Amino acid sequence: MDNNVTIKDLTESLQNEGTDITFVENEEFLNTLGEGKDAGAWSVKIFSIIGAWIGACLLVGFLGLAQLFESTPALFIVGIPLTVGAVIGSHSFRKTTFLDPFTLALGILGQILLIAGFGTSELFSEDFWQYLLWIGILIEGVILYFTLNPLQKFLSVILINIFLLSFFGIERLYEFVHIMVGLLAIAFTYLWINEVEILKKYKIAYHNYFPVLFAIIVSLVMVLAFTVNREWYHEFADVDLWWISSVFLMACCLFTVHHILIRFELKQHYYLILGLAGFLLLPSIMAPGLAASFLILLLGFYRGHKITLGLGLICLIYFMSAFYYNLNTTLLIKSALLFTSGVLFFTGRYILNYIFKVEGV
């Protein structure tokens, strides 16, 4: 919070001196930097969200008791106004403590009713019900574009990826999972590295950047968690060629290392550090979850973002355990692989410490 106030004071002083700062043209964005968010404000917000969800569920429960959901038209009649009303409410009640989460809760329930309405419609037989997923993607895409609620944007991006993943599973398009992982990894890396440039150039980014960014991170982890661990999602048990996903993720890791070296002008040992990073990533060639964890950790360290770092550590622990559990080999080879990986990382740590000491970093 002190950092936020400092940033706002700094930008105001620079503007008073006549310095052109294009990324602070949005007055609303500047005002949010100086907002004080104490523990009391957060507790009120948390209780208001809980109360909003309870109220929304009670409302839908009452409508259910009134037998409004026994027919397809009733699902549309209730679902459409709830969804549209939530989008309008995100514009009208943005700074209202209770109404903002209440409209969000109603909007999510409305989306569920809409998709259920399409599912029970005579337009869809058993052979075509998978197209409901594309209707869900369309609905979430429209909501993502029009709503101003950051949590709704976050959920819309995640739901779009869930629908896509489900469609690939239903149609047995297993190898498209690798393309999905690659696109998510590239988007995550690009958005995280170019944060300042994006916020400076695009005014629309003020309301979209962080909800979409964190939704992409969660979606990447979610896709890998459901497809790598075959005990969770049997439909993706036939996914093969995991090295394709790993290549995308390793390339993003190396690009991030390249960007950091250029950013901090560490040119003397540029190729040595880049080669060492590639060597350390080699054990993850058949474990894309590990490569994704390294990417999240790397970008979290670069941006100094504690939430991203924490997520990266959790992912590393989970995917390391999943890799060890799912590896179809003897216990001795599993132990040898883990031991070798540990030795490689410790060796890389000491080499990097020596290089940075020579560079004076």
Tab-separated table of C-alpha atoms in Angstrom:
chain	number	residue	atom	x	y	z
A	1	MET	CA	0.000	0.000	0.000
A	2	ASP	CA	2.897	2.306	0.726
A	3	ASN	CA	4.233	1.456	-2.727
A	4	ASN	CA	0.906	2.423	-4.293
A	5	VAL	CA	0.899	5.813	-2.571
A	6	THR	CA	4.507	6.364	-3.573
A	7	ILE	CA	3.745	5.561	-7.205
A	8	LYS	CA	0.823	7.974	-7.266
A	9	ASP	CA	2.836	10.767	-5.597
A	10	LEU	CA	5.709	10.173	-8.006
A	11	THR	CA	3.510	10.319	-11.103
A	12	GLU	CA	1.808	13.497	-9.865
A	13	SER	CA	5.158	15.190	-9.207
A	14	LEU	CA	6.442	14.209	-12.651
A	15	GLN	CA	3.296	15.588	-14.270
A	16	ASN	CA	3.680	18.857	-12.331
A	17	GLU	CA	7.214	19.130	-13.698
A	18	GLY	CA	5.864	18.851	-17.235
A	19	THR	CA	7.052	15.285	-17.854
A	20	ASP	CA	4.904	13.408	-20.381
A	21	ILE	CA	3.664	10.174	-18.819
A	22	THR	CA	1.261	8.540	-21.237
A	23	PHE	CA	0.396	5.539	-19.116
A	24	VAL	CA	-1.277	7.669	-16.406
A	25	GLU	CA	-3.818	9.340	-18.673
A	26	ASN	CA	-6.581	7.290	-17.122
A	27	GLU	CA	-7.641	9.192	-14.002
A	28	GLU	CA	-9.497	6.218	-12.592
A	29	PHE	CA	-6.339	4.102	-12.816
A	30	LEU	CA	-4.382	6.762	-10.911
A	31	ASN	CA	-7.023	7.008	-8.219
A	32	THR	CA	-6.860	3.282	-7.537
A	33	LEU	CA	-3.141	3.558	-6.787
A	34	GLY	CA	-3.783	5.710	-3.753
A	35	GLU	CA	-6.647	3.746	-2.295
A	36	GLY	CA	-6.075	2.536	1.230
A	37	LYS	CA	-7.210	-1.040	1.689
A	38	ASP	CA	-7.031	-1.851	5.390
A	39	ALA	CA	-8.022	-5.101	7.049
A	40	GLY	CA	-11.462	-3.734	7.940
A	41	ALA	CA	-12.274	-2.904	4.335
A	42	TRP	CA	-11.237	-6.370	3.206
A	43	SER	CA	-13.312	-8.068	5.917
A	44	VAL	CA	-16.386	-6.062	4.873
A	45	LYS	CA	-15.799	-7.023	1.240
A	46	ILE	CA	-15.389	-10.724	2.084
A	47	PHE	CA	-18.600	-10.810	4.136
A	48	SER	CA	-20.458	-8.891	1.440
A	49	ILE	CA	-19.358	-11.436	-1.179
A	50	ILE	CA	-20.482	-14.330	1.032
A	51	GLY	CA	-23.802	-12.600	1.675
A	52	ALA	CA	-24.248	-11.867	-2.023
A	53	TRP	CA	-23.753	-15.511	-2.962
A	54	ILE	CA	-26.139	-16.677	-0.245
A	55	GLY	CA	-28.757	-14.200	-1.449
A	56	ALA	CA	-28.313	-15.217	-5.093
A	57	CYS	CA	-28.560	-18.932	-4.276
A	58	LEU	CA	-31.683	-18.348	-2.173
A	59	LEU	CA	-33.261	-16.452	-5.064
A	60	VAL	CA	-32.525	-19.244	-7.531
A	61	GLY	CA	-33.696	-21.808	-4.971
A	62	PHE	CA	-36.989	-19.955	-4.635
A	63	LEU	CA	-37.389	-19.937	-8.416
A	64	GLY	CA	-36.682	-23.665	-8.433
A	65	LEU	CA	-39.346	-24.301	-5.788
A	66	ALA	CA	-41.723	-22.353	-7.989
A	67	GLN	CA	-41.003	-24.994	-10.694
A	68	LEU	CA	-39.708	-22.426	-13.165
A	69	PHE	CA	-36.814	-24.670	-14.199
A	70	GLU	CA	-38.853	-27.655	-15.334
A	71	SER	CA	-39.030	-26.415	-18.917
A	72	THR	CA	-36.439	-25.179	-21.385
A	73	PRO	CA	-38.149	-21.800	-22.033
A	74	ALA	CA	-38.104	-21.076	-18.293
A	75	LEU	CA	-34.335	-21.620	-18.191
A	76	PHE	CA	-33.903	-19.052	-20.973
A	77	ILE	CA	-36.429	-16.644	-19.452
A	78	VAL	CA	-34.508	-16.597	-16.164
A	79	GLY	CA	-30.960	-17.113	-17.469
A	80	ILE	CA	-30.888	-14.342	-20.083
A	81	PRO	CA	-32.035	-11.498	-17.768
A	82	LEU	CA	-29.652	-12.637	-15.023
A	83	THR	CA	-26.678	-12.706	-17.400
A	84	VAL	CA	-27.500	-9.409	-19.100
A	85	GLY	CA	-28.303	-7.795	-15.764
A	86	ALA	CA	-24.933	-8.880	-14.361
A	87	VAL	CA	-23.090	-7.253	-17.268
A	88	ILE	CA	-25.083	-4.022	-16.862
A	89	GLY	CA	-24.578	-4.172	-13.098
A	90	SER	CA	-20.810	-4.401	-13.553
A	91	HIS	CA	-21.002	-0.918	-15.093
A	92	SER	CA	-23.562	0.563	-12.688
A	93	PHE	CA	-22.547	-0.923	-9.316
A	94	ARG	CA	-18.767	-1.177	-9.608
A	95	LYS	CA	-18.079	0.683	-6.355
A	96	THR	CA	-21.046	-0.665	-4.399
A	97	THR	CA	-19.902	-3.023	-1.657
A	98	PHE	CA	-22.856	-5.417	-1.802
A	99	LEU	CA	-24.485	-4.979	-5.207
A	100	ASP	CA	-21.281	-5.597	-7.193
A	101	PRO	CA	-20.687	-9.157	-5.849
A	102	PHE	CA	-24.454	-9.780	-5.886
A	103	THR	CA	-24.693	-9.043	-9.617
A	104	LEU	CA	-21.601	-11.213	-10.170
A	105	ALA	CA	-23.230	-14.139	-8.350
A	106	LEU	CA	-26.463	-13.717	-10.305
A	107	GLY	CA	-24.502	-13.513	-13.553
A	108	ILE	CA	-22.693	-16.802	-12.936
A	109	LEU	CA	-25.967	-18.503	-12.030
A	110	GLY	CA	-27.529	-17.002	-15.159
A	111	GLN	CA	-24.767	-18.462	-17.328
A	112	ILE	CA	-25.331	-21.895	-15.795
A	113	LEU	CA	-29.058	-21.644	-16.529
A	114	LEU	CA	-28.401	-20.510	-20.114
A	115	ILE	CA	-26.098	-23.436	-20.876
A	116	ALA	CA	-28.559	-25.810	-19.185
A	117	GLY	CA	-31.314	-24.333	-21.349
A	118	PHE	CA	-29.381	-25.048	-24.528
A	119	GLY	CA	-28.593	-28.534	-23.232
A	120	THR	CA	-32.239	-29.427	-22.704
A	121	SER	CA	-33.355	-27.828	-25.957
A	122	GLU	CA	-34.659	-29.956	-28.815
A	123	LEU	CA	-32.004	-28.335	-31.001
A	124	PHE	CA	-29.434	-30.709	-29.515
A	125	SER	CA	-29.554	-34.446	-29.712
A	126	GLU	CA	-27.076	-36.844	-28.116
A	127	ASP	CA	-24.861	-36.617	-31.208
A	128	PHE	CA	-24.558	-32.840	-31.106
A	129	TRP	CA	-24.508	-31.960	-27.412
A	130	GLN	CA	-20.760	-31.214	-27.547
A	131	TYR	CA	-21.606	-28.051	-29.483
A	132	LEU	CA	-22.921	-26.742	-26.187
A	133	LEU	CA	-19.277	-26.169	-25.346
A	134	TRP	CA	-18.943	-23.732	-28.246
A	135	ILE	CA	-22.097	-21.949	-27.108
A	136	GLY	CA	-20.512	-21.702	-23.672
A	137	ILE	CA	-17.338	-20.273	-25.225
A	138	LEU	CA	-19.409	-17.722	-27.169
A	139	ILE	CA	-21.341	-16.656	-24.062
A	140	GLU	CA	-18.169	-16.285	-21.998
A	141	GLY	CA	-16.442	-14.379	-24.803
A	142	VAL	CA	-19.285	-11.852	-24.983
A	143	ILE	CA	-19.294	-11.452	-21.199
A	144	LEU	CA	-15.497	-11.057	-21.166
A	145	TYR	CA	-15.745	-8.208	-23.655
A	146	PHE	CA	-18.622	-6.281	-22.080
A	147	THR	CA	-18.322	-6.786	-18.322
A	148	LEU	CA	-16.199	-4.519	-16.130
A	149	ASN	CA	-16.101	-6.865	-13.147
A	150	PRO	CA	-12.513	-8.203	-12.872
A	151	LEU	CA	-13.583	-11.444	-11.193
A	152	GLN	CA	-16.106	-12.114	-13.965
A	153	LYS	CA	-13.386	-11.534	-16.566
A	154	PHE	CA	-11.121	-13.908	-14.650
A	155	LEU	CA	-13.802	-16.613	-14.515
A	156	SER	CA	-14.761	-16.126	-18.178
A	157	VAL	CA	-11.216	-16.791	-19.407
A	158	ILE	CA	-10.945	-19.889	-17.206
A	159	LEU	CA	-14.332	-21.208	-18.383
A	160	ILE	CA	-13.375	-20.664	-22.027
A	161	ASN	CA	-10.306	-22.852	-21.501
A	162	ILE	CA	-12.333	-25.474	-19.619
A	163	PHE	CA	-14.828	-25.664	-22.494
A	164	LEU	CA	-11.997	-25.961	-25.042
A	165	LEU	CA	-10.273	-28.700	-23.057
A	166	SER	CA	-13.561	-30.593	-22.707
A	167	PHE	CA	-14.209	-30.301	-26.454
A	168	PHE	CA	-10.779	-31.758	-27.271
A	169	GLY	CA	-11.497	-34.642	-24.901
A	170	ILE	CA	-14.937	-35.369	-26.360
A	171	GLU	CA	-13.717	-35.253	-29.967
A	172	ARG	CA	-10.526	-37.180	-29.059
A	173	LEU	CA	-8.375	-34.350	-30.417
A	174	TYR	CA	-5.776	-35.071	-27.775
A	175	GLU	CA	-2.775	-33.559	-29.525
A	176	PHE	CA	-4.503	-30.163	-29.700
A	177	VAL	CA	-3.805	-29.958	-25.977
A	178	HIS	CA	-0.159	-29.221	-26.852
A	179	ILE	CA	-1.201	-26.269	-29.033
A	180	MET	CA	-3.411	-25.015	-26.222
A	181	VAL	CA	-0.542	-25.256	-23.723
A	182	GLY	CA	1.805	-23.493	-26.136
A	183	LEU	CA	-0.582	-20.591	-26.767
A	184	LEU	CA	-1.243	-20.129	-23.047
A	185	ALA	CA	2.487	-20.179	-22.283
A	186	ILE	CA	3.271	-17.643	-25.025
A	187	ALA	CA	0.422	-15.348	-23.926
A	188	PHE	CA	1.493	-15.554	-20.279
A	189	THR	CA	5.127	-14.760	-21.096
A	190	TYR	CA	4.292	-11.906	-23.460
A	191	LEU	CA	1.827	-10.234	-21.095
A	192	TRP	CA	4.071	-10.567	-18.043
A	193	ILE	CA	7.218	-9.259	-19.741
A	194	ASN	CA	5.501	-6.388	-21.579
A	195	GLU	CA	3.281	-5.209	-18.718
A	196	VAL	CA	4.387	-1.560	-18.745
A	197	GLU	CA	4.285	-1.233	-22.545
A	198	ILE	CA	0.795	-2.749	-22.735
A	199	LEU	CA	-0.592	-0.488	-19.997
A	200	LYS	CA	0.972	2.533	-21.690
A	201	LYS	CA	-0.304	1.752	-25.170
A	202	TYR	CA	-3.802	0.354	-24.630
A	203	LYS	CA	-6.333	2.098	-22.409
A	204	ILE	CA	-8.579	-0.973	-22.510
A	205	ALA	CA	-5.853	-2.840	-20.613
A	206	TYR	CA	-6.695	-1.027	-17.363
A	207	HIS	CA	-9.788	-3.182	-16.851
A	208	ASN	CA	-8.588	-6.359	-18.581
A	209	TYR	CA	-4.878	-6.845	-18.013
A	210	PHE	CA	-4.560	-8.432	-14.573
A	211	PRO	CA	-7.784	-10.516	-14.571
A	212	VAL	CA	-6.865	-11.985	-17.967
A	213	LEU	CA	-3.210	-12.475	-17.008
A	214	PHE	CA	-3.937	-14.438	-13.842
A	215	ALA	CA	-6.701	-16.387	-15.576
A	216	ILE	CA	-4.143	-17.463	-18.192
A	217	ILE	CA	-1.756	-18.636	-15.457
A	218	VAL	CA	-4.491	-20.620	-13.712
A	219	SER	CA	-5.705	-22.044	-17.045
A	220	LEU	CA	-2.197	-23.194	-17.974
A	221	VAL	CA	-1.765	-24.981	-14.643
A	222	MET	CA	-5.285	-26.419	-14.834
A	223	VAL	CA	-4.837	-27.823	-18.356
A	224	LEU	CA	-1.557	-29.501	-17.418
A	225	ALA	CA	-2.917	-30.799	-14.100
A	226	PHE	CA	-5.902	-32.479	-15.763
A	227	THR	CA	-3.973	-33.948	-18.687
A	228	VAL	CA	-0.661	-34.945	-17.122
A	229	ASN	CA	-2.213	-36.791	-14.189
A	230	ARG	CA	-4.157	-39.570	-15.871
A	231	GLU	CA	-5.815	-40.608	-12.643
A	232	TRP	CA	-7.761	-37.337	-12.672
A	233	TYR	CA	-9.043	-37.222	-16.229
A	234	HIS	CA	-9.214	-40.609	-17.944
A	235	GLU	CA	-10.440	-39.086	-21.233
A	236	PHE	CA	-6.951	-37.676	-21.777
A	237	ALA	CA	-5.112	-40.892	-20.972
A	238	ASP	CA	-4.142	-41.208	-24.642
A	239	VAL	CA	-2.383	-37.844	-24.817
A	240	ASP	CA	1.135	-38.496	-26.058
A	241	LEU	CA	4.135	-36.554	-27.350
A	242	TRP	CA	4.464	-34.466	-24.207
A	243	TRP	CA	7.766	-33.133	-25.481
A	244	ILE	CA	5.785	-30.794	-27.785
A	245	SER	CA	4.290	-28.945	-24.815
A	246	SER	CA	7.676	-28.965	-23.107
A	247	VAL	CA	9.335	-27.381	-26.153
A	248	PHE	CA	6.856	-24.476	-26.051
A	249	LEU	CA	7.362	-23.999	-22.319
A	250	MET	CA	11.149	-24.347	-22.456
A	251	ALA	CA	11.303	-21.817	-25.302
A	252	CYS	CA	9.310	-19.359	-23.176
A	253	CYS	CA	11.682	-19.977	-20.259
A	254	LEU	CA	14.741	-19.334	-22.426
A	255	PHE	CA	13.154	-16.214	-23.918
A	256	THR	CA	12.507	-14.933	-20.397
A	257	VAL	CA	16.137	-15.597	-19.432
A	258	HIS	CA	17.227	-13.788	-22.607
A	259	HIS	CA	15.015	-10.816	-21.734
A	260	ILE	CA	16.397	-10.661	-18.178
A	261	LEU	CA	20.007	-10.786	-19.408
A	262	ILE	CA	19.369	-7.988	-21.916
A	263	ARG	CA	17.366	-5.978	-19.384
A	264	PHE	CA	20.153	-6.058	-16.779
A	265	GLU	CA	22.957	-5.860	-19.375
A	266	LEU	CA	24.606	-9.164	-18.399
A	267	LYS	CA	26.316	-9.554	-21.772
A	268	GLN	CA	29.700	-10.881	-20.721
A	269	HIS	CA	28.405	-14.387	-19.927
A	270	TYR	CA	25.231	-14.210	-22.029
A	271	TYR	CA	25.681	-17.470	-23.944
A	272	LEU	CA	27.006	-19.322	-20.904
A	273	ILE	CA	23.972	-18.430	-18.782
A	274	LEU	CA	21.537	-19.126	-21.621
A	275	GLY	CA	23.176	-22.483	-22.316
A	276	LEU	CA	23.173	-23.365	-18.627
A	277	ALA	CA	19.463	-22.505	-18.408
A	278	GLY	CA	18.741	-24.757	-21.384
A	279	PHE	CA	20.775	-27.560	-19.813
A	280	LEU	CA	18.887	-27.263	-16.522
A	281	LEU	CA	15.575	-27.412	-18.394
A	282	LEU	CA	16.444	-30.652	-20.193
A	283	PRO	CA	15.096	-32.950	-17.418
A	284	SER	CA	11.644	-31.423	-18.009
A	285	ILE	CA	11.514	-32.410	-21.702
A	286	MET	CA	9.014	-35.179	-20.897
A	287	ALA	CA	7.427	-33.345	-17.966
A	288	PRO	CA	5.733	-30.148	-19.202
A	289	GLY	CA	4.328	-29.498	-15.745
A	290	LEU	CA	7.861	-28.973	-14.435
A	291	ALA	CA	8.704	-26.636	-17.322
A	292	ALA	CA	5.513	-24.648	-16.622
A	293	SER	CA	6.463	-24.407	-12.943
A	294	PHE	CA	9.917	-23.079	-13.868
A	295	LEU	CA	8.326	-20.515	-16.197
A	296	ILE	CA	5.928	-19.280	-13.503
A	297	LEU	CA	8.747	-19.085	-10.943
A	298	LEU	CA	11.054	-17.315	-13.379
A	299	LEU	CA	8.517	-14.653	-14.308
A	300	GLY	CA	7.472	-14.310	-10.674
A	301	PHE	CA	11.077	-13.605	-9.662
A	302	TYR	CA	11.529	-11.188	-12.547
A	303	ARG	CA	8.412	-9.187	-11.688
A	304	GLY	CA	8.839	-9.577	-7.924
A	305	HIS	CA	5.280	-10.861	-7.592
A	306	LYS	CA	4.734	-12.959	-4.458
A	307	ILE	CA	1.437	-14.537	-5.537
A	308	THR	CA	2.998	-15.766	-8.778
A	309	LEU	CA	6.012	-17.081	-6.863
A	310	GLY	CA	3.761	-18.938	-4.443
A	311	LEU	CA	1.753	-20.448	-7.283
A	312	GLY	CA	4.972	-21.503	-9.005
A	313	LEU	CA	6.244	-23.256	-5.873
A	314	ILE	CA	2.941	-25.089	-5.391
A	315	CYS	CA	2.982	-26.161	-9.052
A	316	LEU	CA	6.581	-27.348	-8.777
A	317	ILE	CA	5.770	-29.521	-5.761
A	318	TYR	CA	2.636	-30.936	-7.372
A	319	PHE	CA	4.087	-31.652	-10.809
A	320	MET	CA	7.267	-33.098	-9.313
A	321	SER	CA	5.104	-35.497	-7.292
A	322	ALA	CA	2.908	-36.285	-10.324
A	323	PHE	CA	5.958	-36.946	-12.505
A	324	TYR	CA	7.423	-39.260	-9.879
A	325	TYR	CA	4.109	-41.088	-9.395
A	326	ASN	CA	3.216	-41.517	-13.086
A	327	LEU	CA	6.684	-42.462	-14.291
A	328	ASN	CA	6.423	-46.026	-15.585
A	329	THR	CA	9.760	-47.344	-14.393
A	330	THR	CA	11.462	-48.864	-11.366
A	331	LEU	CA	11.830	-47.126	-8.030
A	332	LEU	CA	15.619	-47.070	-8.435
A	333	ILE	CA	15.464	-45.164	-11.737
A	334	LYS	CA	12.901	-42.738	-10.296
A	335	SER	CA	15.202	-42.001	-7.366
A	336	ALA	CA	18.192	-41.606	-9.685
A	337	LEU	CA	16.299	-39.112	-11.840
A	338	LEU	CA	15.278	-37.022	-8.843
A	339	PHE	CA	18.803	-37.124	-7.419
A	340	THR	CA	20.337	-36.121	-10.767
A	341	SER	CA	17.877	-33.252	-11.153
A	342	GLY	CA	18.746	-31.991	-7.682
A	343	VAL	CA	22.474	-32.132	-8.424
A	344	LEU	CA	21.952	-30.232	-11.683
A	345	PHE	CA	20.039	-27.445	-9.962
A	346	PHE	CA	22.574	-27.093	-7.160
A	347	THR	CA	25.389	-26.998	-9.716
A	348	GLY	CA	23.561	-24.364	-11.729
A	349	ARG	CA	23.012	-22.297	-8.591
A	350	TYR	CA	26.724	-22.187	-7.736
A	351	ILE	CA	27.724	-21.445	-11.328
A	352	LEU	CA	25.216	-18.588	-11.554
A	353	ASN	CA	26.342	-17.198	-8.194
A	354	TYR	CA	29.935	-17.186	-9.445
A	355	ILE	CA	28.975	-15.486	-12.720
A	356	PHE	CA	26.893	-12.833	-10.956
A	357	LYS	CA	29.745	-12.182	-8.515
A	358	VAL	CA	32.107	-11.643	-11.453
A	359	GLU	CA	29.547	-9.396	-13.158
A	360	GLY	CA	29.084	-7.427	-9.945
A	361	VAL	CA	25.339	-8.114	-9.787
